[in-house]
Amino acid sequence: MLSSLALVVCALCFSALIPLATPAPFLFPEAQSTILPDPSTFFAPNLLSSPLPTNSFFQNFVLNNGDQPEYIHPYTIRSANSSLSLAYPSFSYNSTAVSTTPFEADLTIFASNSNKNGHHVVSDFNDLSVTLDFPSSNLRFYLVRGTPFLTCFVYRPTSVSLSTNHKIVSASSASGSNTKFIVKLDNYQTWLVYTSSPTELIDSDSSTLSLKKISGIIRVAVVPDPDPKSEKVLDHFSSCYPISGAAVLENSNTLSYKFEKKGGDLLVLAHPLHLKLLSNATVLQNFKYKSIDGDLVGIVGDLWLLAPKPIPVTWNSVGGVKKDAISEIKSAIRRDVDALSSTESSTKSSYYYGKLVARAARLALIAEEVACSDVIPAIRTYLSDKIEPWLDGAFSGNGFLYDKTWGGIITKSSRTDPTADFGFGIYNDHHFHLGYFIYGISVLAKIDPIWGEKYKPQAYSLVEDFLNKGKQSNPNYARLRCFDLYKMHSWAGGLTEFPDGRNQESTSEAVNAYYAAALMGKVYKDAQLEATGSLLAALEIQAAQMWWHVREGGKNQIYKKGFAKKNRVVGILWAIKRDSKLWFATAKAKEARLGIQMLPILPVTEVLFSDEGFASELVNWALPAFRRKGVTDRWKGFGYALQGMYDKERALEKIRSLKDFDDGNSLSNLLWWIHSRSTSVG
């Protein structure tokens, strides 16, 4: 008989052979929201068991009646009354906005005898595509971003109608073909209709055509210009159609697109940032569609490789602080740290609270960089006292909760009030709010590793709310809640229906979120998290420089005419609109427009504003607004910081005279910024 000691040894040996189960990811307390929409109205039943997108390019399709349009390049698409309509939009430019013409259906596709009261069902979706089914009509639409064709699959023999809000000038088969038809409208557009099986096109009236009972594929495309070569390109690629498209995050500097297709060579359109980053493309330089984001150019291939320039993920400044400035910075740090303990914030807002946390975290890193280590224990105590109640659920008046319906974090305040915490409870601005918390947590984990390990599960729950790569990473959260892998920047609008689609105001706060996530990866030695955060931060920066930063004379070739003349930065960028105003201020508040695209000031800000020439343009444009009545020092600090890139002494003099600072900013941070300017960052 084995001794008891031998049994124990055998048991230990046996248990060592059995892999330990991975612990379930941490979740904040589950709560039922009273304000969120019911996703079962539009999502197919098999999709409801997983977290659902809350900031997607097709979000309007699953909110309210599902009948507001979305911009799926190059078309604006609307679903209503058992039909799908598309328009090839035009754009107008003035001094305050770039606008898309109001939606007017160029073509509407529907089953001739369909039930007009039916609505679509989202049966599949991915980063680059969404599939809409109309069950009562036998129609399925593969909406893939960037394709010049709209693809409809008729899965049972059905008579299909095509109507228009315009007048049909002519409709005919192409050279006797019964699989290609040419439709000319009185708005000077020419549309091509392709079918996978022979059929007849019948004139019903001056605005409606019908395809005799048909099954298989119908594809429609507008001819983008009068050049006959464009129609030949569409003819050549008409038989290959994409079913879906996925984006794959390879590493810290590679993103790939993979399109699932049927047929031969695939034609998809690339926007200007794609063209800047593509590394393996066959480009049809003369085949172009217009868009609000710039010309869309034809790309041949179902696999794209995109390689943004990597960014430095550093805790401290890239070039270092000038030695002769260290004494001044240390004095400012000691005053700012003393103020931490002498003032008590009453805010319960997840946004403003997060900014206070991140502000203190900045002080810790600046102190570390200038060897002012004696203040770090006080900052550590402040950070742990501020952060822990939110992670433990002990904060009075607010806190984090988990919403199972859509799969994400909400707050106690916003669970029943859609306006609380700037709409956090309807998934607005998640990356902004949580990015500040993640930054503070990462810094605290750096200076206190034991604390960091204790709260690591909660930290990952926060970061994965907006930076989850998919079900394999964490099954409780949607994939990349805010980041759009086709546009390559974030959206902030959440579960709110907007006629102009998704929107985002502050690119710099979006950059902060992904940069903070990369720092969290660094502190927890999680190479994958660091790489993902770094990649998305790099993409967000390049998108901001292309679409939010407006250079003089239209140098970036995106904005022309009056808008480019009067604006150096976009206020709110919408899917189909560019606005000079902000959510909280008019277009005249240029100081706020500059500030909201720069805050918070961090080492990564050096990359976001690496172009000194543009920094000068932006500051010179905004400075006159600093004299407006009511403009506070809080906003002026950001303008002076940017001025410090090219006129250090004058900026430093102005910064030293400031009496007040933004919630997430401080004199220490501004002095650190000015005294760490290097000649070039990248």
XYZ file of C-alpha atoms in Angstrom:
682
model
C 0.000 0.000 0.000
C 1.264 3.478 -0.879
C 2.058 5.766 1.999
C 0.062 8.964 2.417
C 3.164 10.961 1.443
C 3.510 8.933 -1.765
C -0.162 9.538 -2.578
C 0.325 13.259 -2.148
C 3.417 13.218 -4.379
C 1.561 11.220 -7.056
C -1.385 13.561 -6.877
C 0.874 16.570 -7.297
C 2.644 14.980 -10.242
C -0.666 14.084 -11.879
C -2.091 17.552 -11.356
C 0.974 19.084 -12.957
C 0.067 17.246 -16.162
C -3.382 18.871 -16.282
C -3.364 22.409 -17.670
C -4.922 24.935 -15.360
C -8.173 26.466 -16.618
C -7.876 30.087 -17.690
C -9.817 32.200 -15.236
C -12.905 33.908 -16.629
C -12.360 37.581 -17.467
C -13.399 39.995 -14.759
C -16.780 41.674 -15.173
C -18.182 44.625 -13.314
C -21.600 44.022 -11.692
C -24.263 43.247 -14.268
C -27.070 45.774 -14.550
C -30.160 46.160 -16.700
C -30.223 49.447 -18.608
C -33.579 51.176 -19.017
C -32.511 53.309 -21.978
C -30.800 50.986 -24.454
C -32.604 49.846 -27.621
C -33.545 46.212 -28.163
C -31.062 44.682 -30.632
C -33.395 41.777 -31.487
C -35.449 44.044 -33.760
C -32.835 44.029 -36.507
C -30.117 41.506 -35.664
C -30.646 37.856 -36.653
C -31.293 35.569 -33.658
C -27.984 33.710 -34.065
C -26.084 37.000 -33.579
C -27.751 37.979 -30.312
C -25.714 35.630 -28.126
C -22.530 37.652 -28.747
C -21.686 41.298 -28.030
C -22.889 43.629 -30.767
C -21.337 46.718 -32.374
C -22.297 50.059 -30.840
C -20.345 52.456 -33.069
C -20.403 50.731 -36.424
C -20.507 52.148 -39.939
C -23.989 50.570 -40.274
C -25.307 51.630 -36.847
C -28.304 53.562 -38.225
C -29.572 50.320 -39.767
C -30.240 48.849 -36.299
C -31.633 51.876 -34.450
C -35.237 53.095 -34.191
C -36.911 52.214 -37.524
C -33.612 51.345 -39.183
C -34.404 53.716 -42.038
C -31.744 56.440 -41.734
C -29.012 56.318 -44.406
C -25.410 55.285 -43.897
C -22.382 56.107 -46.032
C -20.908 52.903 -47.427
C -18.319 54.220 -49.880
C -19.017 55.303 -52.562
C -22.792 55.291 -51.961
C -25.197 56.558 -49.360
C -27.542 53.648 -48.630
C -30.963 53.597 -47.006
C -33.216 50.684 -46.099
C -36.957 51.259 -45.742
C -40.272 49.618 -46.641
C -38.729 46.311 -47.722
C -36.447 48.062 -50.194
C -32.865 49.243 -50.423
C -32.072 52.652 -51.930
C -28.721 54.075 -52.895
C -27.478 57.480 -53.949
C -24.172 58.591 -55.404
C -23.855 61.817 -53.411
C -22.569 65.243 -54.328
C -20.844 67.597 -51.897
C -21.006 71.323 -51.211
C -18.281 73.416 -49.585
C -18.696 76.672 -47.695
C -16.792 78.446 -44.940
C -18.458 76.502 -42.106
C -19.114 72.983 -43.426
C -18.664 70.354 -46.075
C -22.086 68.844 -46.643
C -23.587 65.999 -48.601
C -26.680 66.634 -50.688
C -29.861 65.474 -48.864
C -30.570 61.814 -49.526
C -32.517 61.269 -52.734
C -32.651 57.750 -54.095
C -30.920 57.372 -57.438
C -31.971 53.722 -57.485
C -34.216 51.653 -55.226
C -34.284 47.862 -55.434
C -37.237 45.820 -54.168
C -39.245 42.705 -54.912
C -42.118 43.690 -57.185
C -44.761 42.055 -55.003
C -43.101 42.568 -51.625
C -44.754 43.444 -48.342
C -44.023 47.161 -47.981
C -44.232 46.932 -44.177
C -41.296 44.544 -43.800
C -37.857 45.544 -42.630
C -34.360 44.200 -43.085
C -32.467 41.801 -40.836
C -28.715 42.003 -40.258
C -27.664 38.407 -40.881
C -23.897 38.948 -40.873
C -21.397 41.732 -40.299
C -17.676 42.294 -40.190
C -15.179 45.149 -40.155
C -15.664 45.913 -43.842
C -19.143 44.581 -44.584
C -22.721 44.034 -43.473
C -25.314 41.706 -44.959
C -28.963 42.774 -45.010
C -31.719 40.226 -45.608
C -35.292 40.955 -46.631
C -36.879 37.586 -45.805
C -40.322 38.339 -47.249
C -38.761 39.493 -50.540
C -36.166 36.754 -51.150
C -33.470 39.430 -51.326
C -30.070 39.605 -49.667
C -27.713 42.560 -50.024
C -23.962 42.202 -49.556
C -22.868 45.704 -48.548
C -19.078 45.720 -48.724
C -17.281 48.967 -48.109
C -15.515 50.457 -51.077
C -17.060 48.345 -53.789
C -18.365 50.364 -56.762
C -21.120 47.776 -57.190
C -24.158 47.195 -55.019
C -24.661 43.418 -54.945
C -28.071 41.802 -54.455
C -28.576 38.045 -54.185
C -32.057 36.866 -55.188
C -32.237 33.452 -53.596
C -35.609 32.348 -55.062
C -37.082 33.229 -58.471
C -38.581 36.682 -57.943
C -39.632 39.669 -60.013
C -37.403 42.551 -58.980
C -38.113 46.238 -59.555
C -35.729 49.174 -59.883
C -37.142 52.629 -59.262
C -35.683 56.120 -59.048
C -36.621 59.484 -57.595
C -35.564 60.963 -60.920
C -36.896 60.381 -64.412
C -35.614 57.531 -66.536
C -34.383 58.958 -69.832
C -33.558 55.592 -71.374
C -33.173 51.946 -70.406
C -31.809 49.302 -72.729
C -29.790 46.148 -72.931
C -26.135 46.548 -73.862
C -25.569 45.484 -77.482
C -28.312 42.893 -77.315
C -27.060 41.429 -74.044
C -29.645 40.083 -71.647
C -27.267 40.199 -68.662
C -26.187 43.869 -68.859
C -28.487 46.876 -69.006
C -27.811 50.608 -69.240
C -30.093 53.055 -67.432
C -29.768 56.805 -67.989
C -31.431 59.265 -65.604
C -32.364 62.918 -66.040
C -29.771 63.927 -63.410
C -27.108 62.963 -65.984
C -26.183 59.749 -64.197
C -25.694 56.468 -66.049
C -26.258 53.272 -64.100
C -25.219 49.791 -65.186
C -27.261 46.749 -64.156
C -25.654 43.297 -64.377
C -27.401 39.956 -63.802
C -25.858 36.514 -63.405
C -28.591 34.895 -65.478
C -30.407 36.123 -68.608
C -33.520 38.194 -68.029
C -35.624 40.971 -69.519
C -35.771 44.583 -68.429
C -39.293 45.944 -68.669
C -40.339 49.602 -68.513
C -43.133 49.961 -65.990
C -43.335 53.769 -66.048
C -41.015 56.796 -66.268
C -39.424 56.029 -62.918
C -39.659 52.222 -62.536
C -38.138 49.233 -64.308
C -38.703 45.538 -63.669
C -36.569 42.467 -64.124
C -38.619 39.407 -65.038
C -38.528 36.550 -62.558
C -34.901 36.132 -61.743
C -32.678 34.293 -59.300
C -28.993 34.755 -58.687
C -26.958 37.945 -58.567
C -27.947 41.494 -59.520
C -25.233 44.155 -59.444
C -25.691 47.872 -60.033
C -23.064 50.595 -60.362
C -23.025 54.231 -61.370
C -20.565 55.119 -64.106
C -18.292 57.628 -62.300
C -17.393 59.806 -65.303
C -18.033 60.158 -69.061
C -14.836 58.331 -70.036
C -15.841 55.110 -71.895
C -12.899 53.366 -70.222
C -14.685 53.570 -66.855
C -17.613 51.535 -68.147
C -15.193 48.984 -69.571
C -13.532 48.648 -66.152
C -16.913 48.003 -64.528
C -17.748 45.460 -67.234
C -14.462 43.648 -66.686
C -14.960 43.267 -62.904
C -18.746 42.882 -62.826
C -18.740 39.088 -62.459
C -16.598 39.005 -59.285
C -18.440 40.100 -56.171
C -17.448 40.259 -52.494
C -19.602 38.616 -49.839
C -17.791 40.039 -46.825
C -14.613 41.771 -45.770
C -12.514 41.406 -42.628
C -9.584 43.394 -41.274
C -6.739 41.568 -39.570
C -4.423 43.249 -37.073
C -1.142 41.510 -37.774
C 1.303 43.325 -35.466
C 2.290 46.819 -34.402
C 2.707 48.084 -37.953
C 0.613 45.929 -40.287
C -3.089 45.803 -41.034
C -4.526 43.578 -43.732
C -7.889 43.392 -45.483
C -9.239 40.039 -46.603
C -12.312 39.965 -48.812
C -14.371 36.816 -49.315
C -15.427 36.779 -52.948
C -17.092 34.812 -55.712
C -15.594 34.908 -59.186
C -12.309 36.171 -60.599
C -10.443 39.393 -59.837
C -12.018 41.705 -57.271
C -12.326 45.483 -57.688
C -12.578 47.616 -54.531
C -12.046 51.356 -54.037
C -9.379 52.835 -51.773
C -9.574 56.215 -50.065
C -6.529 58.529 -49.815
C -5.194 57.101 -46.543
C -5.412 53.573 -47.957
C -3.357 54.708 -50.939
C -0.757 56.209 -48.628
C -0.364 52.958 -46.666
C -0.946 50.204 -49.241
C 2.117 48.079 -49.899
C 0.967 45.370 -52.316
C -1.689 46.840 -54.578
C -2.523 46.900 -58.256
C -3.856 50.442 -58.555
C -6.119 51.659 -61.370
C -4.978 55.271 -61.139
C -7.506 56.666 -63.631
C -10.555 54.840 -62.268
C -11.987 57.115 -59.580
C -15.149 57.846 -57.648
C -15.646 61.013 -55.647
C -16.247 60.923 -51.906
C -16.276 63.294 -48.955
C -12.988 61.682 -47.863
C -11.260 62.411 -51.171
C -11.075 60.505 -54.434
C -11.656 56.748 -54.225
C -9.311 54.870 -56.544
C -9.716 51.344 -57.917
C -7.648 48.547 -56.381
C -7.520 45.042 -57.852
C -7.175 42.211 -55.369
C -8.880 40.526 -52.429
C -5.918 40.908 -50.036
C -4.617 44.319 -49.013
C -1.592 44.998 -46.831
C -1.485 48.382 -45.106
C 1.618 49.507 -43.220
C 1.344 52.713 -41.174
C 4.477 54.326 -39.828
C 5.076 52.955 -36.301
C 4.959 55.385 -33.407
C 7.187 55.412 -30.332
C 5.327 54.071 -27.284
C 7.244 55.796 -24.531
C 6.443 56.853 -20.988
C 8.516 60.015 -21.333
C 9.421 62.555 -23.994
C 11.239 61.288 -27.063
C 14.044 63.847 -27.028
C 14.348 64.403 -23.279
C 13.996 67.528 -21.146
C 16.593 70.274 -21.491
C 18.866 70.196 -18.423
C 18.674 73.921 -17.773
C 14.879 73.686 -17.433
C 14.727 70.888 -14.853
C 14.753 73.215 -11.860
C 11.728 75.168 -13.116
C 9.796 71.986 -13.846
C 10.594 70.549 -10.398
C 9.264 73.687 -8.696
C 6.044 73.474 -10.712
C 5.646 69.758 -9.932
C 5.950 70.324 -6.193
C 3.263 73.015 -6.325
C 0.966 70.845 -8.456
C 1.440 67.812 -6.202
C 0.754 69.884 -3.088
C -2.484 71.003 -4.748
C -3.556 67.361 -5.180
C -3.897 66.900 -1.442
C -5.270 70.368 -0.708
C -8.149 70.265 -3.186
C -10.952 67.725 -3.322
C -12.895 67.308 -6.534
C -16.632 66.893 -6.292
C -17.103 65.557 -9.820
C -18.877 62.243 -10.274
C -18.620 62.368 -14.066
C -16.699 59.436 -15.531
C -15.161 61.823 -18.091
C -13.990 64.611 -15.803
C -12.971 62.151 -13.087
C -10.848 60.259 -15.595
C -9.154 63.487 -16.639
C -8.201 64.250 -13.016
C -6.698 60.781 -12.678
C -4.714 61.161 -15.900
C -3.536 64.637 -14.870
C -2.020 63.243 -11.665
C -0.475 60.364 -13.620
C 1.235 62.871 -15.894
C 2.792 64.509 -12.815
C 4.249 61.157 -11.765
C 5.889 60.546 -15.124
C 7.218 64.081 -15.414
C 8.636 63.782 -11.894
C 10.290 60.533 -12.912
C 11.766 62.130 -16.039
C 13.266 65.117 -14.191
C 14.403 63.050 -11.163
C 11.954 64.578 -8.706
C 11.297 61.236 -7.029
C 10.368 62.632 -3.617
C 6.872 63.597 -4.848
C 6.021 60.214 -6.375
C 4.774 58.569 -3.123
C 2.194 61.344 -2.700
C 1.038 60.902 -6.296
C 0.854 57.134 -5.828
C -1.402 57.594 -2.798
C -3.591 60.075 -4.667
C -3.967 57.784 -7.676
C -4.804 54.681 -5.642
C -7.294 56.637 -3.524
C -8.985 57.972 -6.664
C -8.946 54.881 -8.867
C -9.688 52.050 -6.445
C -13.284 53.066 -5.579
C -14.204 52.873 -9.276
C -12.589 49.450 -9.630
C -14.001 48.107 -6.342
C -17.485 49.548 -6.843
C -17.183 51.680 -3.705
C -17.331 55.126 -5.321
C -20.289 57.097 -4.039
C -22.517 58.443 -6.783
C -21.225 56.540 -9.794
C -19.304 53.460 -10.876
C -18.825 50.907 -13.624
C -21.453 48.291 -14.488
C -21.753 45.623 -17.183
C -24.529 45.636 -19.783
C -25.089 42.147 -21.170
C -27.601 43.174 -23.858
C -25.060 44.833 -26.144
C -21.951 43.664 -24.300
C -20.117 46.523 -22.659
C -19.484 48.787 -19.706
C -21.961 51.452 -18.661
C -22.013 53.632 -15.546
C -24.442 53.811 -12.656
C -25.318 57.397 -13.585
C -25.935 56.595 -17.260
C -27.878 53.355 -16.746
C -31.179 55.249 -16.655
C -30.232 58.646 -18.099
C -29.067 58.891 -21.741
C -27.500 62.310 -21.120
C -25.483 61.359 -18.024
C -21.715 61.028 -18.435
C -22.014 62.490 -21.951
C -24.061 59.508 -23.127
C -21.722 56.822 -21.803
C -24.744 54.615 -21.072
C -25.662 54.561 -24.757
C -22.040 53.799 -25.660
C -20.996 57.341 -26.537
C -17.360 58.407 -26.043
C -16.233 55.146 -24.383
C -12.663 55.418 -25.622
C -12.423 59.003 -24.356
C -13.582 58.283 -20.786
C -11.892 54.929 -20.360
C -8.703 56.092 -22.054
C -8.072 58.523 -19.219
C -8.649 55.810 -16.608
C -6.391 53.393 -18.492
C -3.624 55.975 -18.602
C -3.848 56.542 -14.836
C -4.003 52.816 -14.093
C -0.993 52.111 -16.326
C 1.120 54.749 -14.615
C 0.093 53.582 -11.155
C 0.893 49.985 -12.092
C 4.307 51.184 -13.264
C 5.196 52.929 -10.016
C 3.472 50.314 -7.831
C 3.650 46.872 -9.502
C 1.984 45.129 -6.535
C -1.051 47.398 -6.905
C -0.959 46.780 -10.649
C -1.165 43.005 -10.225
C -3.989 43.302 -7.706
C -6.164 45.338 -10.072
C -5.035 43.787 -13.352
C -8.384 41.975 -13.970
C -10.350 45.221 -13.617
C -7.813 47.080 -15.749
C -8.191 44.569 -18.569
C -11.960 44.728 -18.332
C -11.800 48.486 -18.912
C -9.369 48.366 -21.814
C -11.142 45.465 -23.529
C -14.409 47.371 -23.499
C -13.040 49.444 -26.403
C -9.946 47.485 -27.504
C -11.138 43.890 -27.671
C -9.839 42.075 -30.753
C -12.727 39.607 -30.789
C -14.412 36.655 -29.106
C -11.116 34.806 -28.703
C -9.680 37.673 -26.660
C -12.723 38.396 -24.481
C -16.236 37.088 -25.261
C -17.890 39.782 -23.137
C -17.133 42.802 -25.323
C -17.701 43.901 -28.904
C -14.756 43.940 -31.286
C -12.926 47.296 -31.337
C -15.969 49.209 -30.123
C -15.008 52.630 -31.454
C -12.357 52.022 -34.109
C -13.345 51.862 -37.786
C -10.842 49.685 -39.632
C -11.939 50.966 -43.075
C -11.755 54.685 -42.242
C -8.846 53.944 -39.850
C -10.041 56.240 -37.090
C -12.594 56.109 -34.288
C -16.234 57.083 -34.023
C -17.796 58.356 -30.802
C -21.549 58.523 -31.453
C -22.760 55.313 -29.799
C -26.339 54.039 -30.068
C -27.810 57.281 -31.343
C -29.380 57.670 -34.761
C -27.833 60.516 -36.763
C -28.860 61.560 -40.303
C -25.184 62.215 -41.088
C -23.973 58.873 -39.710
C -21.275 58.357 -37.083
C -19.194 61.229 -35.755
C -16.115 62.088 -33.739
C -14.962 65.393 -32.307
C -11.609 64.899 -30.514
C -9.005 62.851 -32.361
C -6.376 63.559 -29.716
C -8.484 61.947 -26.990
C -8.899 58.935 -29.266
C -5.125 58.792 -29.714
C -4.792 58.982 -25.925
C -7.010 55.914 -25.522
C -4.925 53.675 -27.802
C -1.628 55.100 -26.571
C -2.745 54.427 -22.978
C -3.668 50.869 -23.964
C -0.196 50.402 -25.446
C 1.320 51.641 -22.182
C -0.833 49.142 -20.293
C 0.535 46.429 -22.540
C 4.036 47.643 -21.776
C 3.558 47.685 -17.997
C 1.924 44.222 -17.950
C 4.443 42.827 -20.473
C 1.574 42.055 -22.861
C 3.191 42.383 -26.282
C -0.082 41.851 -28.134
C -1.917 44.613 -26.269
C 1.028 46.961 -26.727
C 1.163 46.191 -30.458
C -2.580 46.640 -30.973
C -2.691 49.904 -29.029
C 0.352 51.192 -30.897
C -1.071 50.280 -34.313
C -4.445 51.914 -33.678
C -2.802 55.029 -32.231
C -0.637 55.292 -35.355
C -3.663 54.927 -37.641
C -5.708 57.426 -35.631
C -2.878 59.939 -35.906
C -2.548 59.561 -39.665
C -6.330 59.810 -40.112
C -6.398 62.959 -37.974
C -3.644 64.519 -40.042
C -5.503 63.694 -43.257
C -9.136 64.493 -42.390
C -9.182 66.734 -39.291
C -6.120 68.897 -39.985
C -6.926 71.372 -42.765
C -3.821 72.806 -44.370
C -3.587 76.152 -46.130
C -4.253 76.109 -49.837
C -5.802 72.636 -49.717
C -2.366 71.017 -49.555
C -3.823 67.708 -48.418
C -6.165 67.693 -51.456
C -9.205 66.772 -49.347
C -10.834 70.101 -48.550
C -11.209 72.791 -51.168
C -12.824 76.153 -51.740
C -14.313 78.067 -48.828
C -13.866 75.447 -46.138
C -10.118 75.101 -46.655
C -9.727 78.874 -46.775
C -11.485 79.558 -43.467
C -10.574 76.517 -41.354
C -7.372 74.919 -40.122
C -9.060 72.130 -38.187
C -12.397 70.307 -38.357
C -14.689 70.597 -35.339
C -16.857 67.483 -35.716
C -16.188 64.969 -38.457
C -19.280 63.015 -39.539
C -19.504 60.129 -41.967
C -21.068 62.409 -44.611
C -20.379 65.892 -43.225
C -17.534 68.058 -41.929
C -18.517 70.686 -39.373
C -16.609 73.684 -38.052
C -18.656 73.897 -34.854
C -18.249 71.745 -31.763
C -20.785 70.000 -29.574
C -20.157 72.632 -26.916
C -19.152 75.719 -28.912
C -19.741 77.622 -32.130
C -17.360 77.787 -35.071
C -16.018 81.095 -33.723
C -14.432 79.282 -30.766
C -11.215 78.541 -32.640
C -9.300 78.256 -29.360
C -11.580 75.384 -28.338
C -11.310 73.709 -31.730
C -7.519 73.761 -31.463
C -7.611 72.570 -27.859
C -10.055 69.709 -28.334
C -7.812 68.325 -31.094
C -4.700 68.517 -28.887
C -5.701 67.518 -25.377
C -4.341 65.742 -23.392
C -0.721 66.759 -23.945
C 1.439 63.611 -23.874
C 4.638 62.257 -25.398
C 2.549 60.930 -28.305
C 1.343 64.480 -29.012
C 4.789 64.981 -30.526
C 3.769 62.576 -33.287
C 0.239 63.918 -33.762
C 1.657 67.414 -34.311
C 5.026 66.534 -35.811
C 4.596 69.046 -38.666
C 5.899 72.391 -37.378
C 4.622 74.167 -40.475
C 1.063 73.061 -39.830
C 1.408 73.865 -36.127
C 2.287 77.429 -37.104
C -0.674 77.631 -39.507
C -3.056 76.357 -36.839
C -1.817 78.676 -34.074
C -1.846 81.769 -36.312
C -5.414 80.900 -37.341
C -6.584 80.434 -33.735
C -4.691 83.193 -31.869
C -7.075 86.054 -32.798
C -9.892 84.102 -31.111
C -7.958 84.178 -27.827
C -9.006 87.823 -27.499
C -12.704 86.987 -27.567
C -14.646 87.759 -24.409
C -14.891 84.784 -22.110
C -11.976 82.776 -23.504
C -10.229 81.225 -20.512
C -6.639 80.308 -19.788
C -7.703 76.669 -19.868
C -7.991 76.793 -23.660
C -5.128 79.230 -24.236
C -2.638 76.772 -22.744
C -3.043 74.380 -25.668
C -2.460 77.094 -28.251
C 0.669 78.253 -26.468
C 1.897 74.673 -26.219
C 1.578 74.265 -29.962
C 3.281 77.606 -30.486
C 6.195 76.207 -28.506
C 7.019 73.887 -31.396
C 8.330 76.773 -33.483
C 8.524 79.816 -31.152
C 9.623 78.442 -27.805
C 10.553 81.628 -25.979
C 7.355 83.532 -26.724
C 5.234 80.481 -25.894
C 7.095 79.928 -22.636
C 6.486 83.520 -21.569
C 2.741 83.139 -22.186
C 2.557 79.792 -20.387
C 4.254 81.183 -17.302
C 1.527 83.840 -17.080
C -1.417 81.388 -17.132
C -3.589 81.267 -14.008
C -5.796 78.275 -14.816
C -5.486 74.965 -16.635
C -7.719 72.340 -18.227
C -8.871 69.526 -15.905
C -6.355 67.172 -17.477
C -3.542 69.689 -17.789
C -1.156 71.538 -15.443
C 1.654 74.059 -15.446
C 4.081 71.165 -14.909
C 2.821 69.453 -18.044
C 3.058 72.585 -20.171
C 6.572 73.347 -18.966
C 7.587 69.734 -19.604
C 6.198 70.024 -23.147
C 7.988 73.274 -23.959
C 11.309 72.155 -22.520
C 11.280 68.771 -24.286
C 10.764 69.952 -27.871
C 13.118 68.224 -30.248
C 13.909 69.286 -33.773
C 12.132 66.332 -35.342
C 9.961 63.447 -34.173
C 8.963 61.686 -37.360
